[in-house]
DNA sequence: CTGTTAGCGCTTTCAA
DNA sequence: TTGAAAGCGCTAACAG
């Protein structure tokens, strides 16, 4: 026996499919008796509406597509949690699609979302906005997260610049004069903005040395080890993200360098690990970003004439033991 | 102008919709010229197939539903990453649905998946399997993860018992005689199995004290503090998961108790934090579990006559600095 | 209040 | 090799 359809219910209740649809969807114009019969028949047959068919008919899926790069664990789950919280509260599902591969596979993934979702949340700090725009399935409402986009469309962005500035002011206020920045990957706009904001906020009497990194803990460790070997003097490290800062911390510890007495260390993101290890950092609340993104998208979907909006989220400086002693 | 449909393409290419369908899906029986015209027209119009309509027609969505409880961050992302890796490699999407609420909302979430997904991966260590079975949308292929299910249907389970036994043997081999177990939540089958396996593996000359916990770091910390206050002697703590073990560690450190000299500490899960903090634990590789679950489900979906299978995954003991000195 | 019917966009017999 | 048409399961006019 196949799944019961609306027609089976109609037959069993001896009414038309239209009445079943109306009864089940709680429309007003249904006689109580009819409704009762329909409900009974539906329960009897274990009828479950076919969401796919419903979507096709309504041109509404109540699902939102989520396209993410291969995020570090904590980031990923916090972001998805935020998205899910808002989405499910408002009756939407999440359709996930990691964008690990290069452009080609990603474009493919995006295309297959057409007709499955009502809108898209897309995060791509490492991809040219023009490329993204080109892949987008036509007029699908979209909100981007941390994408270096021009105007037009909804966008949520972390104010990396402001965050990095806050870190700069903090380190300078501590009297640090020879500061090292471990940068993120080249093409990454977050990384770029953090570096620029940091550099711009340093007074001229502070030396800044920039080392390459790739956001991985290992790269932070290596950069720091190289630094130590080179014998250059420095009194602070600001890594473009927490994982690299933790790597730096490890290298310093291994070399017997006192933190924060000799070298202060700051990161960016405030991953759970950072709190645990008392790392001074810039807090980026991914859960909140996720729910805001979902909220904005759903608003755009449901509220007619919702204006596209660019929202800049200012992250907060969290001072912990890697920059100050108690 | 609305989205181009297959009909627009047909008109533009001056062929029937059937030919468009055949051409676009790469069927053999299409004249090269026709195919070329269709491809040109499709590209010209920016045509993207409507996945929803396609699904309805094929009775195949190429999506798998994922129903999870509110997992701790690292768990969640690792599991989802594993699922996604396998799913996207085999051309499937993931439709997420967190099961935070009690049964009612969860059942609702499950129902709305009917007609949107081809199968379900469901994880619910805290819910009665009978309840789950009752909510399942009819004959939807399903694989359960760590669900205390009876036979029937696909199931992946971590061998909690074996893991806990390994920990017991390890602690006993270290000569520990007064061991404390901080347990997980009452209704949770993982927690239960870990306790049972642990208890069963301890020789009679070892004292075991069981304290309640709820898998949160705070509960591990509190339990340990209470223990210290009570003044009972103990030389090892085995927490039912890593987060509680970390809480215990913190409490011990705060009280100036030497780990592992005075008290050895073990956890369960091997979350990233555990590695970082050198916690002895039992490794549960969630990424692998995720991809295996997806693989099994897709096999069941695509391979005719794939036998339902119960797979027991044995986790490994990872010895680190909280139980042995180097 | 209820039933009939025409789609939603696509695939797939079945004939030609 | 192609086209016409039925149909996937549901909703929404439009008549009664």
mmCIF file of N, CA, C and O in Angstrom, chain B residues 71-163:
data_model
loop_
_atom_site.group_PDB
_atom_site.id
_atom_site.type_symbol
_atom_site.label_atom_id
_atom_site.label_comp_id
_atom_site.label_asym_id
_atom_site.label_seq_id
_atom_site.Cartn_x
_atom_site.Cartn_y
_atom_site.Cartn_z
ATOM 1 N N UNK B 71 22.468 19.571 19.990
ATOM 2 C CA UNK B 71 23.781 19.039 20.329
ATOM 3 C C UNK B 71 24.752 20.127 20.727
ATOM 4 O O UNK B 71 24.659 21.255 20.282
ATOM 5 N N UNK B 72 25.692 19.709 21.514
ATOM 6 C CA UNK B 72 26.798 20.603 21.804
ATOM 7 C C UNK B 72 27.516 20.936 20.498
ATOM 8 O O UNK B 72 27.613 20.097 19.601
ATOM 9 N N UNK B 73 27.998 22.147 20.429
ATOM 10 C CA UNK B 73 28.574 22.670 19.200
ATOM 11 C C UNK B 73 29.468 21.745 18.404
ATOM 12 O O UNK B 73 29.220 21.497 17.229
ATOM 13 N N UNK B 74 30.489 21.260 19.032
ATOM 14 C CA UNK B 74 31.460 20.502 18.268
ATOM 15 C C UNK B 74 30.866 19.218 17.712
ATOM 16 O O UNK B 74 31.146 18.816 16.590
ATOM 17 N N UNK B 75 30.045 18.610 18.508
ATOM 18 C CA UNK B 75 29.368 17.409 18.068
ATOM 19 C C UNK B 75 28.536 17.661 16.850
ATOM 20 O O UNK B 75 28.591 16.961 15.862
ATOM 21 N N UNK B 76 27.726 18.661 16.988
ATOM 22 C CA UNK B 76 26.808 19.020 15.923
ATOM 23 C C UNK B 76 27.539 19.230 14.614
ATOM 24 O O UNK B 76 27.223 18.621 13.601
ATOM 25 N N UNK B 77 28.545 20.069 14.652
ATOM 26 C CA UNK B 77 29.188 20.411 13.390
ATOM 27 C C UNK B 77 29.951 19.232 12.818
ATOM 28 O O UNK B 77 29.973 19.028 11.610
ATOM 29 N N UNK B 78 30.551 18.435 13.653
ATOM 30 C CA UNK B 78 31.277 17.286 13.126
ATOM 31 C C UNK B 78 30.316 16.296 12.487
ATOM 32 O O UNK B 78 30.567 15.768 11.403
ATOM 33 N N UNK B 79 29.229 16.063 13.163
ATOM 34 C CA UNK B 79 28.256 15.122 12.627
ATOM 35 C C UNK B 79 27.693 15.621 11.302
ATOM 36 O O UNK B 79 27.657 14.891 10.302
ATOM 37 N N UNK B 80 27.296 16.860 11.291
ATOM 38 C CA UNK B 80 26.713 17.422 10.076
ATOM 39 C C UNK B 80 27.747 17.459 8.952
ATOM 40 O O UNK B 80 27.425 17.206 7.801
ATOM 41 N N UNK B 81 28.972 17.724 9.324
ATOM 42 C CA UNK B 81 30.012 17.756 8.302
ATOM 43 C C UNK B 81 30.159 16.377 7.654
ATOM 44 O O UNK B 81 30.278 16.255 6.436
ATOM 45 N N UNK B 82 30.134 15.357 8.487
ATOM 46 C CA UNK B 82 30.234 13.998 7.954
ATOM 47 C C UNK B 82 29.057 13.672 7.058
ATOM 48 O O UNK B 82 29.210 13.115 5.967
ATOM 49 N N UNK B 83 27.893 14.029 7.508
ATOM 50 C CA UNK B 83 26.690 13.785 6.720
ATOM 51 C C UNK B 83 26.793 14.520 5.390
ATOM 52 O O UNK B 83 26.540 13.952 4.327
ATOM 53 N N UNK B 84 27.166 15.767 5.477
ATOM 54 C CA UNK B 84 27.213 16.583 4.276
ATOM 55 C C UNK B 84 28.263 16.091 3.300
ATOM 56 O O UNK B 84 28.046 16.097 2.093
ATOM 57 N N UNK B 85 29.379 15.669 3.829
ATOM 58 C CA UNK B 85 30.449 15.223 2.947
ATOM 59 C C UNK B 85 29.960 14.075 2.071
ATOM 60 O O UNK B 85 30.069 14.109 0.845
ATOM 61 N N UNK B 86 29.411 13.078 2.721
ATOM 62 C CA UNK B 86 28.941 11.921 1.974
ATOM 63 C C UNK B 86 27.746 12.279 1.080
ATOM 64 O O UNK B 86 27.683 11.892 -0.084
ATOM 65 N N UNK B 87 26.824 13.022 1.638
ATOM 66 C CA UNK B 87 25.614 13.361 0.895
ATOM 67 C C UNK B 87 25.955 14.156 -0.361
ATOM 68 O O UNK B 87 25.514 13.812 -1.459
ATOM 69 N N UNK B 88 26.747 15.178 -0.212
ATOM 70 C CA UNK B 88 26.988 16.008 -1.391
ATOM 71 C C UNK B 88 27.855 15.269 -2.397
ATOM 72 O O UNK B 88 27.726 15.475 -3.596
ATOM 73 N N UNK B 89 28.701 14.377 -1.899
ATOM 74 C CA UNK B 89 29.500 13.583 -2.835
ATOM 75 C C UNK B 89 28.596 12.707 -3.693
ATOM 76 O O UNK B 89 28.906 12.386 -4.834
ATOM 77 N N UNK B 90 27.466 12.334 -3.136
ATOM 78 C CA UNK B 90 26.581 11.461 -3.881
ATOM 79 C C UNK B 90 25.359 12.202 -4.410
ATOM 80 O O UNK B 90 24.343 11.592 -4.758
ATOM 81 N N UNK B 91 25.459 13.491 -4.429
ATOM 82 C CA UNK B 91 24.410 14.284 -5.062
ATOM 83 C C UNK B 91 23.157 14.516 -4.223
ATOM 84 O O UNK B 91 22.079 14.713 -4.772
ATOM 85 N N UNK B 92 23.319 14.513 -2.931
ATOM 86 C CA UNK B 92 22.163 14.744 -2.077
ATOM 87 C C UNK B 92 22.313 16.026 -1.268
ATOM 88 O O UNK B 92 23.423 16.444 -0.945
ATOM 89 N N UNK B 93 21.191 16.619 -0.958
ATOM 90 C CA UNK B 93 21.170 17.766 -0.068
ATOM 91 C C UNK B 93 20.789 17.323 1.332
ATOM 92 O O UNK B 93 20.239 16.237 1.518
ATOM 93 N N UNK B 94 21.037 18.208 2.271
ATOM 94 C CA UNK B 94 20.658 17.938 3.661
ATOM 95 C C UNK B 94 19.557 18.903 4.082
ATOM 96 O O UNK B 94 19.703 20.116 3.941
ATOM 97 N N UNK B 95 18.491 18.372 4.603
ATOM 98 C CA UNK B 95 17.435 19.229 5.134
ATOM 99 C C UNK B 95 17.451 19.091 6.642
ATOM 100 O O UNK B 95 17.142 18.031 7.183
ATOM 101 N N UNK B 96 17.817 20.179 7.305
ATOM 102 C CA UNK B 96 18.022 20.133 8.750
ATOM 103 C C UNK B 96 16.767 20.415 9.536
ATOM 104 O O UNK B 96 15.952 21.235 9.150
ATOM 105 N N UNK B 97 16.678 19.770 10.676
ATOM 106 C CA UNK B 97 15.583 20.082 11.576
ATOM 107 C C UNK B 97 15.983 19.718 12.989
ATOM 108 O O UNK B 97 16.039 18.546 13.338
ATOM 109 N N UNK B 98 16.289 20.719 13.766
ATOM 110 C CA UNK B 98 16.635 20.444 15.154
ATOM 111 C C UNK B 98 15.394 20.082 15.940
ATOM 112 O O UNK B 98 14.337 20.669 15.756
ATOM 113 N N UNK B 99 15.567 19.119 16.798
ATOM 114 C CA UNK B 99 14.420 18.625 17.558
ATOM 115 C C UNK B 99 14.503 19.169 18.972
ATOM 116 O O UNK B 99 14.604 18.410 19.911
ATOM 117 N N UNK B 100 14.515 20.490 19.102
ATOM 118 C CA UNK B 100 14.697 21.024 20.455
ATOM 119 C C UNK B 100 13.483 20.786 21.331
ATOM 120 O O UNK B 100 13.590 20.427 22.473
ATOM 121 N N UNK B 101 12.341 21.008 20.772
ATOM 122 C CA UNK B 101 11.140 20.935 21.606
ATOM 123 C C UNK B 101 10.765 19.524 22.016
ATOM 124 O O UNK B 101 11.368 18.556 21.601
ATOM 125 N N UNK B 102 9.771 19.454 22.811
ATOM 126 C CA UNK B 102 9.248 18.155 23.246
ATOM 127 C C UNK B 102 8.660 17.439 22.029
ATOM 128 O O UNK B 102 8.693 17.929 20.916
ATOM 129 N N UNK B 103 8.050 16.331 22.295
ATOM 130 C CA UNK B 103 7.551 15.500 21.219
ATOM 131 C C UNK B 103 6.677 16.206 20.195
ATOM 132 O O UNK B 103 6.781 15.933 19.003
ATOM 133 N N UNK B 104 5.871 17.119 20.646
ATOM 134 C CA UNK B 104 4.860 17.665 19.755
ATOM 135 C C UNK B 104 5.459 18.387 18.553
ATOM 136 O O UNK B 104 5.168 18.066 17.410
ATOM 137 N N UNK B 105 6.284 19.337 18.838
ATOM 138 C CA UNK B 105 6.906 20.100 17.763
ATOM 139 C C UNK B 105 7.752 19.183 16.883
ATOM 140 O O UNK B 105 7.824 19.351 15.676
ATOM 141 N N UNK B 106 8.397 18.233 17.505
ATOM 142 C CA UNK B 106 9.258 17.313 16.768
ATOM 143 C C UNK B 106 8.444 16.515 15.756
ATOM 144 O O UNK B 106 8.827 16.373 14.598
ATOM 145 N N UNK B 107 7.322 16.005 16.207
ATOM 146 C CA UNK B 107 6.468 15.241 15.309
ATOM 147 C C UNK B 107 6.050 16.113 14.130
ATOM 148 O O UNK B 107 6.069 15.684 12.976
ATOM 149 N N UNK B 108 5.727 17.327 14.429
ATOM 150 C CA UNK B 108 5.326 18.268 13.389
ATOM 151 C C UNK B 108 6.451 18.431 12.374
ATOM 152 O O UNK B 108 6.236 18.360 11.164
ATOM 153 N N UNK B 109 7.655 18.611 12.883
ATOM 154 C CA UNK B 109 8.812 18.792 12.009
ATOM 155 C C UNK B 109 8.986 17.578 11.108
ATOM 156 O O UNK B 109 9.281 17.705 9.920
ATOM 157 N N UNK B 110 8.795 16.423 11.685
ATOM 158 C CA UNK B 110 8.950 15.207 10.897
ATOM 159 C C UNK B 110 7.915 15.141 9.785
ATOM 160 O O UNK B 110 8.221 14.763 8.654
ATOM 161 N N UNK B 111 6.705 15.502 10.104
ATOM 162 C CA UNK B 111 5.645 15.415 9.111
ATOM 163 C C UNK B 111 5.932 16.325 7.921
ATOM 164 O O UNK B 111 5.706 15.945 6.772
ATOM 165 N N UNK B 112 6.432 17.500 8.229
ATOM 166 C CA UNK B 112 6.661 18.442 7.119
ATOM 167 C C UNK B 112 7.789 17.980 6.210
ATOM 168 O O UNK B 112 8.073 18.607 5.201
ATOM 169 N N UNK B 113 8.454 16.912 6.608
ATOM 170 C CA UNK B 113 9.520 16.420 5.746
ATOM 171 C C UNK B 113 8.980 15.479 4.673
ATOM 172 O O UNK B 113 9.654 15.203 3.694
ATOM 173 N N UNK B 114 7.792 15.003 4.886
ATOM 174 C CA UNK B 114 7.205 14.093 3.907
ATOM 175 C C UNK B 114 7.086 14.786 2.555
ATOM 176 O O UNK B 114 6.484 15.838 2.435
ATOM 177 N N UNK B 115 7.699 14.171 1.561
ATOM 178 C CA UNK B 115 7.632 14.762 0.236
ATOM 179 C C UNK B 115 8.740 15.761 -0.028
ATOM 180 O O UNK B 115 8.804 16.363 -1.091
ATOM 181 N N UNK B 116 9.608 15.957 0.957
ATOM 182 C CA UNK B 116 10.727 16.861 0.772
ATOM 183 C C UNK B 116 12.033 16.101 0.790
ATOM 184 O O UNK B 116 13.060 16.626 0.390
ATOM 185 N N UNK B 117 12.011 14.931 1.342
ATOM 186 C CA UNK B 117 13.237 14.146 1.477
ATOM 187 C C UNK B 117 12.970 12.698 1.101
ATOM 188 O O UNK B 117 11.827 12.237 1.144
ATOM 189 N N UNK B 118 14.034 12.013 0.748
ATOM 190 C CA UNK B 118 13.906 10.605 0.376
ATOM 191 C C UNK B 118 14.126 9.685 1.575
ATOM 192 O O UNK B 118 13.772 8.508 1.532
ATOM 193 N N UNK B 119 14.733 10.223 2.599
ATOM 194 C CA UNK B 119 15.007 9.406 3.775
ATOM 195 C C UNK B 119 15.435 10.280 4.931
ATOM 196 O O UNK B 119 15.575 11.499 4.774
ATOM 197 N N UNK B 120 15.625 9.660 6.063
ATOM 198 C CA UNK B 120 15.868 10.418 7.285
ATOM 199 C C UNK B 120 17.072 9.868 8.044
ATOM 200 O O UNK B 120 17.254 8.653 8.155
ATOM 201 N N UNK B 121 17.861 10.786 8.565
ATOM 202 C CA UNK B 121 18.857 10.386 9.564
ATOM 203 C C UNK B 121 18.400 11.014 10.856
ATOM 204 O O UNK B 121 18.162 12.225 10.924
ATOM 205 N N UNK B 122 18.243 10.207 11.859
ATOM 206 C CA UNK B 122 17.699 10.747 13.091
ATOM 207 C C UNK B 122 18.511 10.293 14.287
ATOM 208 O O UNK B 122 18.890 9.137 14.396
ATOM 209 N N UNK B 123 18.800 11.251 15.123
ATOM 210 C CA UNK B 123 19.588 10.964 16.315
ATOM 211 C C UNK B 123 18.797 11.406 17.524
ATOM 212 O O UNK B 123 18.372 12.553 17.603
ATOM 213 N N UNK B 124 18.607 10.507 18.428
ATOM 214 C CA UNK B 124 17.771 10.845 19.577
ATOM 215 C C UNK B 124 18.062 9.926 20.744
ATOM 216 O O UNK B 124 17.295 9.018 21.027
ATOM 217 N N UNK B 125 19.183 10.176 21.426
ATOM 218 C CA UNK B 125 19.559 9.284 22.523
ATOM 219 C C UNK B 125 18.681 9.469 23.748
ATOM 220 O O UNK B 125 18.801 8.729 24.701
ATOM 221 N N UNK B 126 17.790 10.427 23.700
ATOM 222 C CA UNK B 126 17.008 10.723 24.901
ATOM 223 C C UNK B 126 15.519 10.464 24.695
ATOM 224 O O UNK B 126 14.711 10.810 25.534
ATOM 225 N N UNK B 127 15.187 9.860 23.550
ATOM 226 C CA UNK B 127 13.766 9.652 23.296
ATOM 227 C C UNK B 127 13.442 8.175 23.132
ATOM 228 O O UNK B 127 14.198 7.422 22.512
ATOM 229 N N UNK B 128 12.357 7.792 23.693
ATOM 230 C CA UNK B 128 11.897 6.409 23.609
ATOM 231 C C UNK B 128 11.748 6.000 22.140
ATOM 232 O O UNK B 128 11.058 6.655 21.378
ATOM 233 N N UNK B 129 12.399 4.909 21.767
ATOM 234 C CA UNK B 129 12.355 4.487 20.359
ATOM 235 C C UNK B 129 10.934 4.262 19.855
ATOM 236 O O UNK B 129 10.650 4.501 18.681
ATOM 237 N N UNK B 130 10.061 3.818 20.742
ATOM 238 C CA UNK B 130 8.676 3.594 20.325
ATOM 239 C C UNK B 130 8.040 4.919 19.912
ATOM 240 O O UNK B 130 7.325 5.002 18.915
ATOM 241 N N UNK B 131 8.337 5.949 20.663
ATOM 242 C CA UNK B 131 7.799 7.270 20.353
ATOM 243 C C UNK B 131 8.299 7.717 18.988
ATOM 244 O O UNK B 131 7.545 8.222 18.164
ATOM 245 N N UNK B 132 9.568 7.496 18.770
ATOM 246 C CA UNK B 132 10.139 7.882 17.485
ATOM 247 C C UNK B 132 9.464 7.129 16.352
ATOM 248 O O UNK B 132 9.035 7.726 15.361
ATOM 249 N N UNK B 133 9.387 5.841 16.513
ATOM 250 C CA UNK B 133 8.772 5.025 15.466
ATOM 251 C C UNK B 133 7.372 5.536 15.153
ATOM 252 O O UNK B 133 6.959 5.590 13.999
ATOM 253 N N UNK B 134 6.658 5.933 16.181
ATOM 254 C CA UNK B 134 5.285 6.395 15.995
ATOM 255 C C UNK B 134 5.240 7.701 15.204
ATOM 256 O O UNK B 134 4.326 7.942 14.427
ATOM 257 N N UNK B 135 6.265 8.531 15.370
ATOM 258 C CA UNK B 135 6.252 9.813 14.681
ATOM 259 C C UNK B 135 6.709 9.696 13.239
ATOM 260 O O UNK B 135 6.445 10.582 12.436
ATOM 261 N N UNK B 136 7.440 8.667 12.944
ATOM 262 C CA UNK B 136 8.032 8.592 11.618
ATOM 263 C C UNK B 136 6.988 8.606 10.516
ATOM 264 O O UNK B 136 6.007 7.870 10.580
ATOM 265 N N UNK B 137 7.190 9.438 9.528
ATOM 266 C CA UNK B 137 6.243 9.546 8.417
ATOM 267 C C UNK B 137 6.237 8.258 7.610
ATOM 268 O O UNK B 137 6.952 8.126 6.634
ATOM 269 N N UNK B 138 5.435 7.346 8.041
ATOM 270 C CA UNK B 138 5.213 6.119 7.277
ATOM 271 C C UNK B 138 6.506 5.439 6.832
ATOM 272 O O UNK B 138 7.464 5.359 7.590
ATOM 273 N N UNK B 139 6.516 5.001 5.601
ATOM 274 C CA UNK B 139 7.610 4.165 5.121
ATOM 275 C C UNK B 139 8.801 4.960 4.618
ATOM 276 O O UNK B 139 9.322 4.685 3.555
ATOM 277 N N UNK B 140 9.256 5.906 5.392
ATOM 278 C CA UNK B 140 10.407 6.687 4.967
ATOM 279 C C UNK B 140 11.672 5.990 5.463
ATOM 280 O O UNK B 140 11.832 5.788 6.655
ATOM 281 N N UNK B 141 12.549 5.621 4.530
ATOM 282 C CA UNK B 141 13.782 4.950 4.952
ATOM 283 C C UNK B 141 14.517 5.785 5.986
ATOM 284 O O UNK B 141 14.616 7.008 5.842
ATOM 285 N N UNK B 142 14.993 5.145 6.997
ATOM 286 C CA UNK B 142 15.571 5.884 8.113
ATOM 287 C C UNK B 142 16.806 5.186 8.662
ATOM 288 O O UNK B 142 16.851 3.968 8.706
ATOM 289 N N UNK B 143 17.789 5.953 9.038
ATOM 290 C CA UNK B 143 18.847 5.379 9.846
ATOM 291 C C UNK B 143 18.963 6.179 11.130
ATOM 292 O O UNK B 143 18.948 7.405 11.120
ATOM 293 N N UNK B 144 19.000 5.460 12.206
ATOM 294 C CA UNK B 144 19.075 6.107 13.507
ATOM 295 C C UNK B 144 20.515 6.081 14.006
ATOM 296 O O UNK B 144 21.270 5.163 13.711
ATOM 297 N N UNK B 145 20.866 7.108 14.742
ATOM 298 C CA UNK B 145 22.192 7.180 15.349
ATOM 299 C C UNK B 145 22.025 7.196 16.855
ATOM 300 O O UNK B 145 21.297 8.028 17.389
ATOM 301 N N UNK B 146 22.687 6.269 17.495
ATOM 302 C CA UNK B 146 22.644 6.226 18.959
ATOM 303 C C UNK B 146 21.253 6.283 19.540
ATOM 304 O O UNK B 146 21.022 6.974 20.513
ATOM 305 N N UNK B 147 20.381 5.564 18.902
ATOM 306 C CA UNK B 147 19.037 5.513 19.440
ATOM 307 C C UNK B 147 18.829 4.117 20.016
ATOM 308 O O UNK B 147 19.209 3.136 19.392
ATOM 309 N N UNK B 148 18.284 4.050 21.198
ATOM 310 C CA UNK B 148 18.119 2.759 21.859
ATOM 311 C C UNK B 148 17.020 1.949 21.194
ATOM 312 O O UNK B 148 15.996 1.653 21.800
ATOM 313 N N UNK B 149 17.260 1.601 19.948
ATOM 314 C CA UNK B 149 16.189 0.960 19.200
ATOM 315 C C UNK B 149 16.265 -0.548 19.292
ATOM 316 O O UNK B 149 17.314 -1.124 19.547
ATOM 317 N N UNK B 150 15.155 -1.156 19.060
ATOM 318 C CA UNK B 150 15.148 -2.596 18.894
ATOM 319 C C UNK B 150 15.611 -2.871 17.481
ATOM 320 O O UNK B 150 16.066 -1.971 16.788
ATOM 321 N N UNK B 151 15.511 -4.103 17.036
ATOM 322 C CA UNK B 151 15.933 -4.432 15.680
ATOM 323 C C UNK B 151 14.963 -3.843 14.655
ATOM 324 O O UNK B 151 13.921 -3.309 15.009
ATOM 325 N N UNK B 152 15.318 -3.950 13.394
ATOM 326 C CA UNK B 152 14.453 -3.383 12.360
ATOM 327 C C UNK B 152 14.915 -2.002 12.008
ATOM 328 O O UNK B 152 15.064 -1.154 12.865
ATOM 329 N N UNK B 153 15.194 -1.761 10.733
ATOM 330 C CA UNK B 153 15.668 -0.451 10.331
ATOM 331 C C UNK B 153 17.164 -0.370 10.495
ATOM 332 O O UNK B 153 17.783 -1.167 11.204
ATOM 333 N N UNK B 154 17.757 0.607 9.846
ATOM 334 C CA UNK B 154 19.186 0.802 9.948
ATOM 335 C C UNK B 154 19.538 1.539 11.218
ATOM 336 O O UNK B 154 18.835 2.459 11.615
ATOM 337 N N UNK B 155 20.619 1.155 11.815
ATOM 338 C CA UNK B 155 21.021 1.834 13.034
ATOM 339 C C UNK B 155 22.530 1.855 13.166
ATOM 340 O O UNK B 155 23.207 0.874 12.860
ATOM 341 N N UNK B 156 23.018 2.998 13.587
ATOM 342 C CA UNK B 156 24.433 3.137 13.917
ATOM 343 C C UNK B 156 24.506 3.434 15.397
ATOM 344 O O UNK B 156 23.838 4.336 15.878
ATOM 345 N N UNK B 157 25.325 2.705 16.073
ATOM 346 C CA UNK B 157 25.432 2.997 17.497
ATOM 347 C C UNK B 157 26.884 2.980 17.931
ATOM 348 O O UNK B 157 27.666 2.135 17.529
ATOM 349 N N UNK B 158 27.195 3.922 18.794
ATOM 350 C CA UNK B 158 28.516 3.925 19.400
ATOM 351 C C UNK B 158 28.480 2.889 20.513
ATOM 352 O O UNK B 158 27.519 2.826 21.270
ATOM 353 N N UNK B 159 29.505 2.095 20.580
ATOM 354 C CA UNK B 159 29.532 1.080 21.627
ATOM 355 C C UNK B 159 29.980 1.722 22.934
ATOM 356 O O UNK B 159 31.136 1.624 23.350
ATOM 357 N N UNK B 160 29.033 2.384 23.570
ATOM 358 C CA UNK B 160 29.324 3.099 24.802
ATOM 359 C C UNK B 160 29.881 2.174 25.870
ATOM 360 O O UNK B 160 30.774 2.520 26.631
ATOM 361 N N UNK B 161 29.314 0.997 25.900
ATOM 362 C CA UNK B 161 29.714 0.018 26.911
ATOM 363 C C UNK B 161 31.206 -0.312 26.756
ATOM 364 O O UNK B 161 31.973 -0.247 27.712
ATOM 365 N N UNK B 162 31.581 -0.625 25.535
ATOM 366 C CA UNK B 162 32.977 -0.976 25.291
ATOM 367 C C UNK B 162 33.910 0.186 25.631
ATOM 368 O O UNK B 162 34.984 0.000 26.206
ATOM 369 N N UNK B 163 33.480 1.385 25.281
ATOM 370 C CA UNK B 163 34.298 2.560 25.576
ATOM 371 C C UNK B 163 34.495 2.722 27.080
ATOM 372 O O UNK B 163 35.615 2.938 27.562
#
